[in-house]
Coordinates of C-alpha atoms in Angstrom, one line a residue:
M1 CA 0.0 0.1 0.0
S2 CA 1.2 3.5 -0.7
V3 CA -0.3 6.9 0.2
C4 CA 1.5 10.1 -0.9
W5 CA 0.5 13.7 -0.6
A6 CA 1.9 17.1 0.6
G7 CA 5.4 15.9 0.0
I8 CA 4.9 12.9 2.4
S9 CA 4.8 9.3 1.2
Y10 CA 3.6 6.5 3.5
E11 CA 4.7 3.1 2.4
H12 CA 3.7 -0.4 3.9
A13 CA 4.5 -3.6 1.9
L14 CA 1.9 -6.4 2.2
A15 CA 2.9 -10.0 1.9
A16 CA 1.0 -13.4 2.3
E17 CA 3.8 -14.8 4.0
P18 CA 6.0 -12.4 5.6
S19 CA 9.6 -13.3 6.4
A20 CA 11.0 -13.0 10.1
Q21 CA 12.8 -10.1 9.1
D22 CA 9.4 -8.5 7.8
E23 CA 7.7 -9.4 11.1
S24 CA 10.4 -7.5 13.1
D25 CA 10.1 -4.4 10.9
E26 CA 7.6 -1.8 11.8
D27 CA 6.0 0.8 9.4
E28 CA 8.1 3.7 8.3
I29 CA 7.1 7.2 7.0
I30 CA 9.3 8.4 4.3
I31 CA 9.4 12.1 3.9
I32 CA 10.7 13.3 0.6
T33 CA 12.3 16.8 1.1
D34 CA 13.3 18.8 -2.0
D35 CA 16.3 21.0 -2.5
I36 CA 18.4 19.9 0.5
D37 CA 21.6 22.0 0.7
T38 CA 24.4 19.4 1.3
G39 CA 27.2 22.0 1.1
D40 CA 28.3 20.9 -2.4
E41 CA 25.2 20.3 -4.2
T42 CA 21.3 20.4 -3.9
S43 CA 19.5 17.1 -4.1
D44 CA 16.5 15.3 -2.9
E45 CA 16.7 13.5 0.5
E46 CA 14.6 10.9 2.3
I47 CA 13.9 11.1 5.9
L48 CA 12.7 7.7 7.5
L49 CA 10.4 8.0 10.7
D50 CA 9.1 5.0 12.5
T51 CA 5.4 5.2 13.2
G52 CA 5.7 2.6 15.9
T53 CA 2.4 1.0 15.2
G54 CA 3.5 -2.1 13.3
D55 CA -0.1 -3.1 12.2
G56 CA -0.2 -1.0 8.9
S57 CA -2.5 1.8 10.3
L58 CA -2.1 5.3 9.3
D59 CA -2.1 8.2 11.7
I60 CA -3.6 10.8 9.5
E61 CA -3.3 13.6 12.3
A62 CA 0.4 12.9 12.8
L63 CA 1.0 13.2 9.0
E64 CA -1.1 16.4 8.7
E65 CA 1.1 17.8 11.6
L66 CA 4.2 17.0 9.6
A67 CA 2.8 18.1 6.3
A68 CA 2.0 21.6 7.8
G69 CA 5.5 21.6 9.5
E70 CA 3.9 21.6 12.9
S71 CA 5.5 20.4 16.1
T72 CA 4.0 19.2 19.4
D73 CA 7.5 19.8 21.1
S74 CA 7.7 22.6 23.7
T75 CA 10.6 25.0 23.6
L76 CA 12.1 27.0 26.3
S77 CA 14.4 30.0 25.5
Y78 CA 15.9 33.0 27.2
G79 CA 17.9 36.0 26.5
L80 CA 19.9 39.0 28.1
S81 CA 20.9 42.2 26.7
T82 CA 22.9 45.1 28.2
N83 CA 24.0 48.5 27.5
I84 CA 26.4 50.3 29.7
T85 CA 27.7 53.9 29.1
G86 CA 29.6 56.7 30.6
S87 CA 29.5 60.2 29.1
W88 CA 31.3 63.5 29.6
L89 CA 29.4 66.8 29.0
S90 CA 31.5 69.4 27.2
R91 CA 29.8 72.7 27.4
S92 CA 31.1 74.8 30.1
A93 CA 27.7 76.2 30.6
S94 CA 26.6 72.7 32.0
N95 CA 26.4 72.3 35.7
V96 CA 26.7 68.6 35.3
S97 CA 30.1 67.0 34.6
H98 CA 29.5 63.4 33.7
Y99 CA 26.5 61.0 33.2
E100 CA 26.4 57.2 33.6
Y101 CA 23.7 54.8 32.4
G102 CA 23.3 51.1 32.4
Q103 CA 20.4 49.1 31.1
L104 CA 19.6 45.5 31.4
N105 CA 16.8 43.4 29.6
A106 CA 16.0 39.8 30.3
F107 CA 13.3 37.6 29.0
L108 CA 12.0 34.0 29.3
Q109 CA 9.9 32.6 26.4
Y110 CA 8.2 29.2 26.5
Q111 CA 6.3 27.6 23.8
P112 CA 4.2 24.5 25.0
S113 CA 3.3 24.2 21.2
D114 CA 3.2 26.0 17.9
K115 CA 0.1 27.7 19.0
W116 CA 0.8 28.9 22.5
E117 CA 3.5 31.2 23.6
W118 CA 4.5 32.7 26.9
H119 CA 6.9 35.7 26.9
L120 CA 8.2 37.2 30.1
G121 CA 10.4 40.2 29.9
I122 CA 11.8 42.6 32.5
R123 CA 14.2 45.6 32.4
A124 CA 16.4 47.4 34.8
D125 CA 17.6 50.9 34.3
Y126 CA 20.5 52.7 36.4
D127 CA 21.2 56.4 36.1
K128 CA 23.8 58.4 37.9
Q129 CA 24.5 62.1 37.2
V130 CA 27.4 64.0 38.8
G131 CA 27.2 67.7 39.2
S132 CA 24.4 70.1 40.0
P133 CA 21.9 68.7 40.5
D134 CA 23.3 65.3 40.9
F135 CA 21.3 62.0 41.6
E136 CA 21.6 58.3 41.4
A137 CA 18.6 56.0 40.7
L138 CA 17.8 52.3 39.9
K139 CA 14.5 51.5 38.5
F140 CA 12.6 48.1 37.6
D141 CA 10.0 47.9 35.0
Y142 CA 8.2 45.3 33.2
D143 CA 9.1 44.8 29.5
E144 CA 7.2 42.8 26.8
F145 CA 5.1 40.3 29.2
F146 CA 2.3 38.5 27.2
L147 CA 0.5 35.2 26.6
R148 CA -0.3 34.6 22.7
Y149 CA -2.3 32.1 20.9
R150 CA -1.8 31.8 17.2
T151 CA -2.9 29.9 14.2
E152 CA -2.2 30.2 10.4
Q153 CA -5.2 32.6 10.3
F154 CA -5.0 34.8 13.3
S155 CA -3.1 35.6 16.5
F156 CA -4.5 37.0 19.8
T157 CA -2.2 38.5 22.4
I158 CA -2.8 39.7 25.9
G159 CA -0.4 41.5 28.0
S160 CA 2.2 44.3 27.6
Q161 CA 3.9 44.7 24.2
I162 CA 5.9 47.1 22.0
V163 CA 3.8 47.8 18.8
L164 CA 5.4 50.3 16.4
W165 CA 2.8 51.3 13.6
G166 CA 4.0 53.3 10.6
V167 CA 7.0 53.2 8.2
A168 CA 8.8 56.4 9.2
D169 CA 11.9 56.7 11.4
E170 CA 12.0 59.0 14.4
V171 CA 8.6 60.7 13.9
A172 CA 6.0 58.3 12.6
P173 CA 2.6 60.1 12.5
T174 CA 0.6 57.0 12.9
D175 CA 2.6 55.5 15.6
Q176 CA 0.2 56.4 18.5
V177 CA -0.1 53.2 20.2
S178 CA 3.4 52.9 21.6
V179 CA 4.7 54.4 25.0
Q180 CA 7.7 56.7 24.4
D181 CA 10.8 56.6 26.5
L182 CA 12.1 60.1 27.3
T183 CA 14.5 58.9 30.1
R184 CA 17.5 59.8 27.9
G185 CA 16.2 62.3 25.5
L186 CA 17.3 61.7 21.8
I187 CA 20.3 59.5 22.5
P188 CA 18.8 56.0 21.9
D189 CA 17.6 54.9 18.5
W190 CA 14.1 55.2 17.6
E191 CA 13.4 51.6 18.0
D192 CA 14.7 51.8 21.6
R193 CA 12.8 54.9 22.7
H194 CA 9.7 52.8 23.8
R195 CA 8.3 51.0 26.6
A196 CA 5.9 48.0 26.7
Y197 CA 2.1 49.0 26.8
P198 CA -0.4 46.7 28.4
M199 CA -3.0 45.8 25.7
L200 CA -5.2 43.3 23.9
R201 CA -4.2 42.7 20.2
F202 CA -5.8 40.7 17.6
E203 CA -4.2 40.1 14.1
Y204 CA -5.8 38.6 11.2
F205 CA -3.9 37.5 8.2
M206 CA -5.3 37.0 4.6
D207 CA -2.4 36.2 2.3
N208 CA -0.6 39.4 1.8
R209 CA -3.0 41.4 3.9
K210 CA -3.3 41.9 7.5
L211 CA -5.8 43.5 10.0
D212 CA -4.4 44.6 13.2
A213 CA -6.7 45.6 16.1
I214 CA -5.6 46.9 19.4
W215 CA -7.4 47.9 22.6
L216 CA -5.4 49.7 25.6
P217 CA -7.5 49.2 28.8
D218 CA -5.2 51.0 31.2
F219 CA -3.3 54.3 29.8
R220 CA 0.5 54.4 30.3
A221 CA 2.0 57.9 29.8
A222 CA 5.4 58.2 28.4
E223 CA 8.4 57.3 30.6
L224 CA 9.9 60.4 32.0
P225 CA 13.3 61.0 33.2
N226 CA 14.3 61.6 37.1
D227 CA 13.3 65.1 37.9
D228 CA 16.9 66.2 38.3
S229 CA 18.0 64.7 35.3
I230 CA 19.6 66.7 32.4
W231 CA 16.8 65.1 30.2
A232 CA 13.9 66.3 32.2
P233 CA 11.3 68.5 30.3
I234 CA 11.2 70.6 33.6
K235 CA 14.6 71.7 34.8
R236 CA 14.1 71.9 38.6
D237 CA 17.2 73.8 39.3
T238 CA 16.0 76.9 37.2
G239 CA 12.3 76.1 36.8
Q240 CA 12.7 76.4 33.1
I241 CA 9.9 74.5 31.1
F242 CA 10.1 73.0 27.7
A243 CA 7.8 75.0 25.1
P244 CA 5.4 76.3 25.3
L245 CA 5.5 77.6 28.7
R246 CA 9.0 78.1 28.5
S247 CA 9.1 81.7 30.2
F248 CA 8.1 80.7 33.7
Q249 CA 11.4 80.4 35.5
V250 CA 10.1 79.1 38.8
S251 CA 11.8 76.2 40.4
Q252 CA 9.3 75.6 43.0
I253 CA 6.3 74.7 40.9
T254 CA 4.2 71.7 41.5
I255 CA 2.9 69.4 38.7
G256 CA -0.3 67.3 38.8
E257 CA -1.1 64.4 36.4
D258 CA -4.1 63.5 34.4
D259 CA -3.3 60.1 33.3
D260 CA -6.4 57.9 34.5
G261 CA -8.5 55.7 32.3
S262 CA -8.1 53.8 29.2
G263 CA -5.5 54.7 26.5
G264 CA -8.1 53.9 23.7
G265 CA -7.8 51.6 20.7
G266 CA -7.1 51.6 17.1
L267 CA -7.2 49.6 13.9
R268 CA -4.6 49.1 11.0
Y269 CA -5.0 47.4 7.7
S270 CA -2.0 46.8 5.7
V271 CA -1.1 45.2 2.3
T272 CA 2.2 43.9 1.3
A273 CA 2.9 43.6 -2.5
E274 CA 6.0 43.3 -4.5
G275 CA 7.7 46.8 -4.6
F276 CA 4.5 48.4 -3.3
D277 CA 3.1 48.3 0.3
Y278 CA 0.5 50.5 2.0
A279 CA -1.7 50.7 5.2
V280 CA -4.5 52.7 6.5
T281 CA -4.9 53.5 10.2
L282 CA -7.8 54.6 12.4
L283 CA -7.3 55.3 16.0
R284 CA -9.0 56.9 19.2
V285 CA -6.1 57.2 21.6
R286 CA -4.5 59.4 24.2
R287 CA -0.8 60.5 23.4
S288 CA 1.8 59.1 25.5
L289 CA 3.8 62.2 25.2
P290 CA 2.7 64.8 28.1
Y291 CA 1.6 68.4 27.6
Y292 CA 1.7 70.9 30.3
K293 CA -0.9 73.2 30.9
L294 CA -1.6 75.8 33.7
S295 CA -4.2 74.7 36.3
N296 CA -7.3 77.0 36.5
E297 CA -6.2 78.2 39.9
T298 CA -2.8 79.2 38.8
L299 CA -4.2 80.9 35.5
D300 CA -6.6 83.1 37.9
I301 CA -3.5 84.1 39.9
L302 CA -1.6 85.1 36.9
R303 CA -4.4 87.2 35.6
T304 CA -4.6 89.4 38.6
N305 CA -0.8 89.4 39.4
P306 CA 1.6 88.9 36.3
N307 CA 4.5 88.2 38.7
P308 CA 5.4 84.5 38.1
L309 CA 6.4 84.0 41.9
A310 CA 2.7 84.7 42.7
I311 CA 1.8 81.2 41.5
L312 CA 3.4 79.7 44.5
T313 CA 0.4 80.9 46.5
A314 CA -1.9 78.5 44.8
S315 CA -3.2 75.6 47.0
D316 CA -3.4 73.4 43.9
D317 CA -0.7 72.1 41.4
N318 CA 0.5 74.8 39.2
L319 CA 0.8 72.8 36.1
I320 CA -1.1 69.8 35.0
E321 CA 0.5 67.1 32.7
T322 CA -2.2 66.2 30.4
H323 CA -2.9 63.5 27.7
P324 CA -5.9 64.3 25.8
Y325 CA -8.0 62.0 23.6
S326 CA -7.5 62.4 19.7
W327 CA -8.9 60.9 16.7
V328 CA -6.1 59.9 14.3
V329 CA -6.8 59.0 10.7
G330 CA -3.9 58.3 8.5
G331 CA -2.0 56.0 6.2
D332 CA 1.4 55.1 4.7
L333 CA 2.8 54.1 1.4
T334 CA 6.1 52.4 0.4
F335 CA 7.4 51.8 -3.1
Q336 CA 10.5 51.2 -5.0
L337 CA 11.5 53.5 -7.8
W338 CA 15.2 54.5 -9.2
D339 CA 16.8 52.0 -6.8
V340 CA 15.4 54.1 -3.8
T341 CA 12.9 53.0 -1.4
W342 CA 10.3 55.8 -1.0
R343 CA 8.1 56.1 2.1
L344 CA 5.2 58.7 2.6
E345 CA 3.1 58.7 5.8
G346 CA 0.7 61.1 6.9
A347 CA -2.0 61.5 9.6
F348 CA -4.8 64.0 10.5
S349 CA -5.5 64.4 14.1
S350 CA -8.1 66.1 16.3
E351 CA -7.7 67.7 19.6
K352 CA -4.0 68.5 19.2
P353 CA -3.2 70.5 22.6
A354 CA -2.1 74.0 22.5
T355 CA -1.8 77.3 24.6
K356 CA -3.1 80.6 23.5
Q357 CA -1.0 83.8 24.3
T358 CA -3.8 84.5 26.9
L359 CA -2.4 81.3 28.5
D360 CA -5.8 79.7 28.0
Y361 CA -5.3 76.0 27.2
T362 CA -7.2 74.6 24.1
T363 CA -7.1 72.0 21.4
Y364 CA -7.1 72.1 17.6
D365 CA -7.0 69.9 14.5
G366 CA -3.7 69.3 12.9
F367 CA -1.9 67.3 10.4
D368 CA 1.5 65.4 10.4
W369 CA 3.4 64.1 7.5
V370 CA 6.7 62.5 6.6
F371 CA 8.2 62.0 3.1
S372 CA 11.6 60.0 2.8
G373 CA 13.9 58.1 0.6
E374 CA 16.3 55.2 1.6
F375 CA 19.1 54.3 -0.6
Y376 CA 22.6 52.8 -0.8
P377 CA 25.2 55.0 -2.2
G378 CA 27.7 53.1 -4.6
D379 CA 25.6 50.1 -4.3
G380 CA 27.7 49.0 -1.2
D381 CA 27.0 48.4 2.5
D382 CA 26.4 52.1 3.2
R383 CA 22.9 53.1 3.8
L384 CA 21.4 56.5 3.7
N385 CA 17.8 57.5 4.8
L386 CA 16.5 61.2 4.4
Q387 CA 13.4 62.4 5.8
L388 CA 11.2 65.6 5.3
V389 CA 8.9 66.1 8.1
G390 CA 6.0 68.6 8.7
S391 CA 3.6 69.1 11.6
T392 CA 0.8 71.8 11.7
I393 CA -1.9 73.1 13.9
N394 CA -4.9 74.5 12.2
S395 CA -5.6 77.8 14.0
S396 CA -6.1 81.4 13.4
D397 CA -5.6 82.1 17.1
K398 CA -2.4 83.5 18.5
L399 CA -0.7 80.7 20.2
I400 CA 2.4 80.3 22.3
D401 CA 3.0 76.9 20.4
R402 CA 4.5 76.9 17.0
K403 CA 1.8 76.4 14.4
R404 CA 4.2 75.0 11.7
I405 CA 7.3 72.8 12.2
Y406 CA 9.3 71.6 9.3
S407 CA 12.7 69.7 9.4
L408 CA 15.0 67.5 7.8
N409 CA 16.3 64.3 9.5
G410 CA 18.0 61.2 8.6
Q411 CA 20.4 58.3 9.3
F412 CA 23.6 57.1 7.6
E413 CA 25.2 53.8 8.4
G414 CA 28.1 52.1 7.0
L415 CA 30.0 48.8 7.6
Y416 CA 33.6 48.4 7.0
S417 CA 36.7 46.0 7.5
N418 CA 34.7 42.9 6.8
E419 CA 31.7 44.3 9.0
R420 CA 34.1 44.6 12.1
W421 CA 33.4 48.3 12.2
R422 CA 30.1 50.3 11.9
L423 CA 29.7 54.0 11.5
R424 CA 26.3 55.4 12.1
I425 CA 25.3 59.1 12.0
R426 CA 21.8 60.4 12.9
F427 CA 20.9 64.0 12.7
N428 CA 17.8 66.6 12.7
H429 CA 17.8 70.0 11.2
G430 CA 15.0 72.6 11.6
L431 CA 14.0 74.4 8.5
N432 CA 12.0 77.1 9.8
L433 CA 13.5 77.3 13.2
H434 CA 17.2 77.0 14.3
D435 CA 17.0 73.2 15.7
D436 CA 20.0 70.9 15.3
F437 CA 21.0 67.5 16.7
I438 CA 23.8 65.3 15.4
G439 CA 24.6 62.0 16.9
T440 CA 27.8 60.1 15.7
E441 CA 28.8 56.5 16.7
I442 CA 31.7 54.3 15.8
A443 CA 31.2 50.7 17.1
F444 CA 33.5 47.9 16.9
L445 CA 31.6 44.4 15.9
G446 CA 34.2 42.0 15.8
W447 CA 33.8 40.4 18.9
E448 CA 30.5 38.9 19.1
P449 CA 28.0 39.0 20.9
H450 CA 29.8 42.5 22.2
E451 CA 29.7 46.1 20.8
F452 CA 32.0 48.5 22.0
Y453 CA 31.5 52.0 20.8
L454 CA 32.5 55.6 21.0
A455 CA 29.8 58.4 20.4
S456 CA 29.3 62.0 20.4
Y457 CA 25.9 64.1 20.6
F458 CA 25.5 67.7 19.6
F459 CA 22.6 70.0 20.3
D460 CA 22.0 73.5 19.3
G461 CA 19.1 75.7 18.5
S462 CA 16.7 78.5 19.5
P463 CA 15.1 78.3 23.0
R464 CA 11.9 77.0 21.5
S465 CA 13.6 74.1 19.9
V466 CA 14.6 70.7 21.2
G467 CA 18.2 71.3 20.2
G468 CA 18.1 74.6 22.2
F469 CA 16.4 73.3 25.2
F470 CA 19.1 70.5 25.5
K471 CA 22.0 72.5 24.2
N472 CA 24.0 72.0 27.3
N473 CA 23.9 68.4 27.1
N474 CA 26.6 68.1 24.4
M475 CA 28.5 64.9 25.4
L476 CA 31.1 62.3 24.5
T477 CA 30.2 58.9 25.3
I478 CA 31.9 55.4 25.6
G479 CA 29.8 52.3 25.8
W480 CA 29.4 48.5 25.6
R481 CA 26.4 46.6 24.3
G482 CA 25.9 42.8 24.5
E483 CA 23.3 40.2 23.7
F484 CA 23.3 36.7 25.2

């Protein structure tokens, strides 16, 4: 008898009078695999598996699992990654002399079958700042920590995850379901500036199409640095606040938070085709980035007494860290043309927060967009990605906030000396306001799994810009990364 389908052949010989040798043999499954790479040539290969029955019966379920490439064996894996740095601040205007940072990520992953997966991740962050102000802190946090069930058609995940929607680097307009990590400003790469977000996620797969649905039952705001950190959005030693309320130089201000409730949810439909990908996104979410508004009591005090010190008489918090809900409708497009990968991403947002010149807090509609091109100069290992970025607030009112923000940013990466050395340059340049950032890193990759690197970071710009706010944070850094 012979049965064959899906690349699996089952053969069992029937004989009227089996020999002693035949009686001792059990049934065999012969799996014929095509295109086996033997090192010197490609050939077909037969793999014999003993069925263990010896009675000629055919285990259809076992064969179907083999044909589908499934396995009932459980797997257990784990990993550890580290990043340890020491930095020296170069500007004489900085009151901090050096800054140390260490990060440790660990995970344990258990798959009892092909359909179920447990992933348990934790992280630890160590910060030390020497100067004025100085501090030392060790914080623990959950990382990706979830249970997932998946089939060929769909996947359902419950737990904390890092989900990055959109196709742009650094600033992706449709990426509003992730928690941003601001503990070290712009120093980490975009992928490393995020924290895990508790969520329910359902993914439905349809050939080259995918429907992604997310619900965020408990809002998680952006991870902010220590109050005394050089990366804090409010400088406690001087009271300087990042735009728009940059003029209130009061170090004793108090800050309240408005971060209760759900984070919202969203849908993303994406299509992957040959040389042409696109996606549409619909969200109703709260942005993880904080926006600081004056409390009603503080606003009333300032209207009667313009002296900023008068706000210290308020019985309530002076500032409120708010995260308004917003509708986000957007999409992205990726295509190949002239040996360049082009990406276009844009999103319309409702209720973008802003502050009028009368100091009243309000919200407006707005639009954010990114147009980028990625290519390989000289057809080598060097990669260059350039992005034009725009952000607008649709308002005729006079605002403290900037209504139009345009910038050019990008990244260059090159591998040299048999990929033992890597040069990486990241930059941002404001087009309608002085705002500059340049990060340069040279890394030695020749001793896996270790990376040793030397980096420099440069900030400059007007007081209303990110580069201007952090311009005293120019630094030289040495570091070590490892993955085990």
